[in-house]
mmCIF file of N, CA and C in Angstrom:
data_model
loop_
_atom_site.group_PDB
_atom_site.id
_atom_site.type_symbol
_atom_site.label_atom_id
_atom_site.label_comp_id
_atom_site.label_asym_id
_atom_site.label_seq_id
_atom_site.Cartn_x
_atom_site.Cartn_y
_atom_site.Cartn_z
ATOM 1 N N SER C 2 61.723 -23.209 -40.523
ATOM 2 C CA SER C 2 62.526 -23.317 -41.724
ATOM 3 C C SER C 2 61.626 -23.666 -42.901
ATOM 4 N N TRP C 3 62.084 -23.331 -44.090
ATOM 5 C CA TRP C 3 61.319 -23.663 -45.280
ATOM 6 C C TRP C 3 61.228 -25.163 -45.408
ATOM 7 N N PRO C 4 60.135 -25.790 -45.789
ATOM 8 C CA PRO C 4 58.914 -25.161 -46.279
ATOM 9 C C PRO C 4 57.877 -24.901 -45.205
ATOM 10 N N ASP C 5 58.226 -25.131 -43.965
ATOM 11 C CA ASP C 5 57.246 -25.040 -42.889
ATOM 12 C C ASP C 5 57.169 -23.663 -42.246
ATOM 13 N N GLY C 6 57.901 -22.694 -42.775
ATOM 14 C CA GLY C 6 57.926 -21.366 -42.187
ATOM 15 C C GLY C 6 56.566 -20.700 -42.153
ATOM 16 N N ALA C 7 55.700 -21.018 -43.093
ATOM 17 C CA ALA C 7 54.385 -20.374 -43.140
ATOM 18 C C ALA C 7 53.501 -20.793 -41.981
ATOM 19 N N THR C 8 53.796 -21.891 -41.324
ATOM 20 C CA THR C 8 52.959 -22.334 -40.212
ATOM 21 C C THR C 8 53.467 -21.827 -38.868
ATOM 22 N N THR C 9 54.574 -21.099 -38.853
ATOM 23 C CA THR C 9 55.114 -20.551 -37.614
ATOM 24 C C THR C 9 54.077 -19.638 -36.983
ATOM 25 N N PRO C 10 53.790 -19.664 -35.730
ATOM 26 C CA PRO C 10 54.467 -20.348 -34.638
ATOM 27 C C PRO C 10 53.857 -21.697 -34.278
ATOM 28 N N PHE C 11 53.050 -22.264 -35.148
ATOM 29 C CA PHE C 11 52.360 -23.505 -34.821
ATOM 30 C C PHE C 11 53.231 -24.728 -35.080
ATOM 31 N N ARG C 12 52.963 -25.779 -34.347
ATOM 32 C CA ARG C 12 53.759 -26.997 -34.443
ATOM 33 C C ARG C 12 53.410 -27.807 -35.688
ATOM 34 N N SER C 13 54.422 -28.292 -36.372
ATOM 35 C CA SER C 13 54.345 -29.242 -37.475
ATOM 36 C C SER C 13 53.840 -28.593 -38.762
ATOM 37 N N GLU C 14 53.348 -29.405 -39.697
ATOM 38 C CA GLU C 14 52.970 -28.938 -41.030
ATOM 39 C C GLU C 14 51.838 -29.789 -41.583
ATOM 40 N N LYS C 15 51.525 -29.620 -42.866
ATOM 41 C CA LYS C 15 50.456 -30.381 -43.518
ATOM 42 C C LYS C 15 50.641 -31.876 -43.320
ATOM 43 N N ALA C 16 49.553 -32.616 -43.442
ATOM 44 C CA ALA C 16 49.535 -34.078 -43.315
ATOM 45 C C ALA C 16 49.829 -34.538 -41.895
ATOM 46 N N THR C 17 49.590 -33.677 -40.915
ATOM 47 C CA THR C 17 49.707 -34.069 -39.508
ATOM 48 C C THR C 17 48.436 -33.627 -38.793
ATOM 49 N N ASN C 18 48.308 -34.020 -37.557
ATOM 50 C CA ASN C 18 47.160 -33.595 -36.756
ATOM 51 C C ASN C 18 47.483 -32.401 -35.870
ATOM 52 N N TRP C 19 48.689 -31.865 -35.991
ATOM 53 C CA TRP C 19 49.081 -30.712 -35.197
ATOM 54 C C TRP C 19 48.481 -29.446 -35.786
ATOM 55 N N GLU C 20 48.457 -28.392 -34.981
ATOM 56 C CA GLU C 20 47.814 -27.146 -35.391
ATOM 57 C C GLU C 20 48.448 -26.529 -36.637
ATOM 58 N N GLY C 21 49.728 -26.760 -36.864
ATOM 59 C CA GLY C 21 50.389 -26.243 -38.053
ATOM 60 C C GLY C 21 49.818 -26.793 -39.346
ATOM 61 N N ALA C 22 49.127 -27.924 -39.265
ATOM 62 C CA ALA C 22 48.502 -28.508 -40.450
ATOM 63 C C ALA C 22 47.224 -27.765 -40.837
ATOM 64 N N PHE C 23 46.635 -27.075 -39.883
ATOM 65 C CA PHE C 23 45.344 -26.438 -40.125
ATOM 66 C C PHE C 23 45.408 -24.921 -40.170
ATOM 67 N N ARG C 24 46.283 -24.345 -39.392
ATOM 68 C CA ARG C 24 46.355 -22.886 -39.297
ATOM 69 C C ARG C 24 47.471 -22.359 -40.184
ATOM 70 N N ILE C 25 47.089 -21.939 -41.367
ATOM 71 C CA ILE C 25 48.044 -21.359 -42.307
ATOM 72 C C ILE C 25 47.534 -19.977 -42.704
ATOM 73 N N PRO C 26 48.423 -19.076 -43.078
ATOM 74 C CA PRO C 26 47.986 -17.731 -43.449
ATOM 75 C C PRO C 26 47.077 -17.744 -44.675
ATOM 76 N N GLU C 27 46.097 -16.880 -44.657
ATOM 77 C CA GLU C 27 45.207 -16.747 -45.805
ATOM 78 C C GLU C 27 44.726 -15.307 -45.856
ATOM 79 N N LEU C 28 44.766 -14.725 -47.009
ATOM 80 C CA LEU C 28 44.290 -13.361 -47.201
ATOM 81 C C LEU C 28 43.006 -13.401 -48.008
ATOM 82 N N ILE C 29 42.007 -12.700 -47.524
ATOM 83 C CA ILE C 29 40.725 -12.652 -48.225
ATOM 84 C C ILE C 29 40.313 -11.195 -48.359
ATOM 85 N N ARG C 30 39.956 -10.798 -49.559
ATOM 86 C CA ARG C 30 39.449 -9.448 -49.802
ATOM 87 C C ARG C 30 38.028 -9.576 -50.329
ATOM 88 N N TRP C 31 37.086 -9.008 -49.602
ATOM 89 C CA TRP C 31 35.690 -9.060 -50.010
ATOM 90 C C TRP C 31 35.049 -7.730 -49.634
ATOM 91 N N PRO C 32 35.208 -6.712 -50.480
ATOM 92 C CA PRO C 32 34.670 -5.387 -50.174
ATOM 93 C C PRO C 32 33.175 -5.442 -49.878
ATOM 94 N N GLY C 33 32.776 -4.732 -48.850
ATOM 95 C CA GLY C 33 31.377 -4.701 -48.456
ATOM 96 C C GLY C 33 30.970 -5.851 -47.552
ATOM 97 N N ARG C 34 31.817 -6.850 -47.407
ATOM 98 C CA ARG C 34 31.520 -8.010 -46.558
ATOM 99 C C ARG C 34 32.526 -8.168 -45.424
ATOM 100 N N ILE C 35 33.810 -8.009 -45.756
ATOM 101 C CA ILE C 35 34.864 -8.162 -44.760
ATOM 102 C C ILE C 35 35.538 -6.811 -44.588
ATOM 103 N N LYS C 36 35.533 -6.308 -43.356
ATOM 104 C CA LYS C 36 36.113 -5.008 -43.058
ATOM 105 C C LYS C 36 37.624 -5.033 -43.288
ATOM 106 N N ALA C 37 38.151 -3.980 -43.902
ATOM 107 C CA ALA C 37 39.593 -3.882 -44.146
ATOM 108 C C ALA C 37 40.355 -3.988 -42.834
ATOM 109 N N GLY C 38 41.403 -4.792 -42.821
ATOM 110 C CA GLY C 38 42.231 -4.965 -41.635
ATOM 111 C C GLY C 38 41.686 -5.957 -40.626
ATOM 112 N N ALA C 39 40.554 -6.586 -40.932
ATOM 113 C CA ALA C 39 39.972 -7.551 -40.000
ATOM 114 C C ALA C 39 40.874 -8.772 -39.862
ATOM 115 N N VAL C 40 40.896 -9.336 -38.668
ATOM 116 C CA VAL C 40 41.674 -10.541 -38.387
ATOM 117 C C VAL C 40 40.730 -11.578 -37.803
ATOM 118 N N SER C 41 40.816 -12.794 -38.298
ATOM 119 C CA SER C 41 40.011 -13.897 -37.780
ATOM 120 C C SER C 41 40.923 -15.064 -37.448
ATOM 121 N N ASN C 42 40.680 -15.693 -36.333
ATOM 122 C CA ASN C 42 41.436 -16.881 -35.943
ATOM 123 C C ASN C 42 40.627 -18.156 -36.152
ATOM 124 N N GLU C 43 39.546 -18.042 -36.898
ATOM 125 C CA GLU C 43 38.706 -19.198 -37.181
ATOM 126 C C GLU C 43 39.376 -20.115 -38.200
ATOM 127 N N ILE C 44 39.014 -21.383 -38.164
ATOM 128 C CA ILE C 44 39.480 -22.325 -39.172
ATOM 129 C C ILE C 44 38.502 -22.260 -40.340
ATOM 130 N N VAL C 45 39.016 -22.117 -41.553
ATOM 131 C CA VAL C 45 38.195 -21.956 -42.752
ATOM 132 C C VAL C 45 38.359 -23.169 -43.654
ATOM 133 N N GLN C 46 37.259 -23.680 -44.156
ATOM 134 C CA GLN C 46 37.282 -24.771 -45.130
ATOM 135 C C GLN C 46 37.141 -24.119 -46.493
ATOM 136 N N HIS C 47 38.139 -24.247 -47.337
ATOM 137 C CA HIS C 47 38.092 -23.534 -48.606
ATOM 138 C C HIS C 47 37.885 -24.418 -49.825
ATOM 139 N N HIS C 48 37.609 -25.690 -49.664
ATOM 140 C CA HIS C 48 37.357 -26.542 -50.826
ATOM 141 C C HIS C 48 36.087 -26.119 -51.570
ATOM 142 N N ASP C 49 35.127 -25.579 -50.854
ATOM 143 C CA ASP C 49 33.867 -25.188 -51.474
ATOM 144 C C ASP C 49 33.949 -23.859 -52.208
ATOM 145 N N TRP C 50 35.095 -23.225 -52.228
ATOM 146 C CA TRP C 50 35.227 -21.957 -52.933
ATOM 147 C C TRP C 50 35.294 -22.147 -54.443
ATOM 148 N N LEU C 51 35.732 -23.293 -54.923
ATOM 149 C CA LEU C 51 35.868 -23.507 -56.368
ATOM 150 C C LEU C 51 34.574 -23.194 -57.115
ATOM 151 N N PRO C 52 33.430 -23.764 -56.737
ATOM 152 C CA PRO C 52 32.203 -23.442 -57.472
ATOM 153 C C PRO C 52 31.871 -21.950 -57.438
ATOM 154 N N THR C 53 32.122 -21.298 -56.318
ATOM 155 C CA THR C 53 31.844 -19.869 -56.206
ATOM 156 C C THR C 53 32.713 -19.064 -57.156
ATOM 157 N N PHE C 54 34.008 -19.354 -57.171
ATOM 158 C CA PHE C 54 34.920 -18.611 -58.044
ATOM 159 C C PHE C 54 34.642 -18.879 -59.519
ATOM 160 N N VAL C 55 34.358 -20.124 -59.869
ATOM 161 C CA VAL C 55 34.093 -20.454 -61.270
ATOM 162 C C VAL C 55 32.787 -19.804 -61.722
ATOM 163 N N ALA C 56 31.773 -19.812 -60.865
ATOM 164 C CA ALA C 56 30.511 -19.150 -61.207
ATOM 165 C C ALA C 56 30.727 -17.645 -61.367
ATOM 166 N N ALA C 57 31.518 -17.046 -60.485
ATOM 167 C CA ALA C 57 31.808 -15.614 -60.582
ATOM 168 C C ALA C 57 32.585 -15.290 -61.855
ATOM 169 N N ALA C 58 33.367 -16.253 -62.329
ATOM 170 C CA ALA C 58 34.147 -16.058 -63.552
ATOM 171 C C ALA C 58 33.306 -16.244 -64.810
ATOM 172 N N GLY C 59 32.043 -16.681 -64.645
ATOM 173 C CA GLY C 59 31.167 -16.745 -65.806
ATOM 174 C C GLY C 59 30.582 -18.101 -66.145
ATOM 175 N N ASP C 60 30.735 -19.097 -65.292
ATOM 176 C CA ASP C 60 30.156 -20.420 -65.571
ATOM 177 C C ASP C 60 29.131 -20.761 -64.486
ATOM 178 N N PRO C 61 27.883 -20.298 -64.647
ATOM 179 C CA PRO C 61 26.874 -20.516 -63.613
ATOM 180 C C PRO C 61 26.447 -21.976 -63.457
ATOM 181 N N ASP C 62 26.803 -22.842 -64.407
ATOM 182 C CA ASP C 62 26.404 -24.249 -64.347
ATOM 183 C C ASP C 62 27.466 -25.143 -63.709
ATOM 184 N N ILE C 63 28.454 -24.573 -63.040
ATOM 185 C CA ILE C 63 29.567 -25.358 -62.516
ATOM 186 C C ILE C 63 29.112 -26.415 -61.507
ATOM 187 N N VAL C 64 28.140 -26.109 -60.674
ATOM 188 C CA VAL C 64 27.694 -27.084 -59.675
ATOM 189 C C VAL C 64 27.123 -28.316 -60.360
ATOM 190 N N ASP C 65 26.294 -28.113 -61.389
ATOM 191 C CA ASP C 65 25.732 -29.248 -62.125
ATOM 192 C C ASP C 65 26.832 -30.055 -62.807
ATOM 193 N N LYS C 66 27.820 -29.366 -63.363
ATOM 194 C CA LYS C 66 28.932 -30.058 -64.019
ATOM 195 C C LYS C 66 29.739 -30.878 -63.017
ATOM 196 N N LEU C 67 29.986 -30.326 -61.841
ATOM 197 C CA LEU C 67 30.737 -31.056 -60.816
ATOM 198 C C LEU C 67 29.962 -32.280 -60.330
ATOM 199 N N LYS C 68 28.652 -32.126 -60.172
ATOM 200 C CA LYS C 68 27.829 -33.256 -59.734
ATOM 201 C C LYS C 68 27.777 -34.353 -60.786
ATOM 202 N N ALA C 69 27.815 -33.970 -62.066
ATOM 203 C CA ALA C 69 27.776 -34.953 -63.152
ATOM 204 C C ALA C 69 29.077 -35.741 -63.242
ATOM 205 N N GLY C 70 30.168 -35.167 -62.765
ATOM 206 C CA GLY C 70 31.453 -35.858 -62.795
ATOM 207 C C GLY C 70 32.172 -35.664 -64.117
ATOM 208 N N HIS C 71 33.318 -36.308 -64.225
ATOM 209 C CA HIS C 71 34.157 -36.197 -65.419
ATOM 210 C C HIS C 71 34.542 -37.588 -65.877
ATOM 211 N N LYS C 72 34.395 -37.830 -67.152
ATOM 212 C CA LYS C 72 34.811 -39.109 -67.724
ATOM 213 C C LYS C 72 35.977 -38.843 -68.660
ATOM 214 N N ALA C 73 37.127 -39.387 -68.346
ATOM 215 C CA ALA C 73 38.326 -39.171 -69.158
ATOM 216 C C ALA C 73 38.094 -39.649 -70.583
ATOM 217 N N GLY C 74 38.435 -38.808 -71.544
ATOM 218 C CA GLY C 74 38.318 -39.167 -72.949
ATOM 219 C C GLY C 74 36.928 -38.995 -73.527
ATOM 220 N N ALA C 75 35.964 -38.566 -72.721
ATOM 221 C CA ALA C 75 34.601 -38.386 -73.218
ATOM 222 C C ALA C 75 34.524 -37.110 -74.039
ATOM 223 N N ASP C 76 33.701 -37.130 -75.059
ATOM 224 C CA ASP C 76 33.512 -35.933 -75.879
ATOM 225 C C ASP C 76 32.740 -34.891 -75.086
ATOM 226 N N GLY C 77 33.076 -33.607 -75.328
ATOM 227 C CA GLY C 77 32.362 -32.509 -74.702
ATOM 228 C C GLY C 77 32.922 -32.182 -73.409
#
């Protein structure tokens, strides 16, 4: 049932230790790297994709900016 329908047929949902917390649908398109129609049952960590996507969008210094941190209210 909603909102846990996306984890079917796995047990439970996010914020648990059951498989439904980790195995959720994800679509990835990467021409030349991932064959069309390929299926993987591997667990993927996607937190590290942010720097890749931001750099691809035109900000090659994103890693340095993330390492420097953010100060609320700071100029620049």
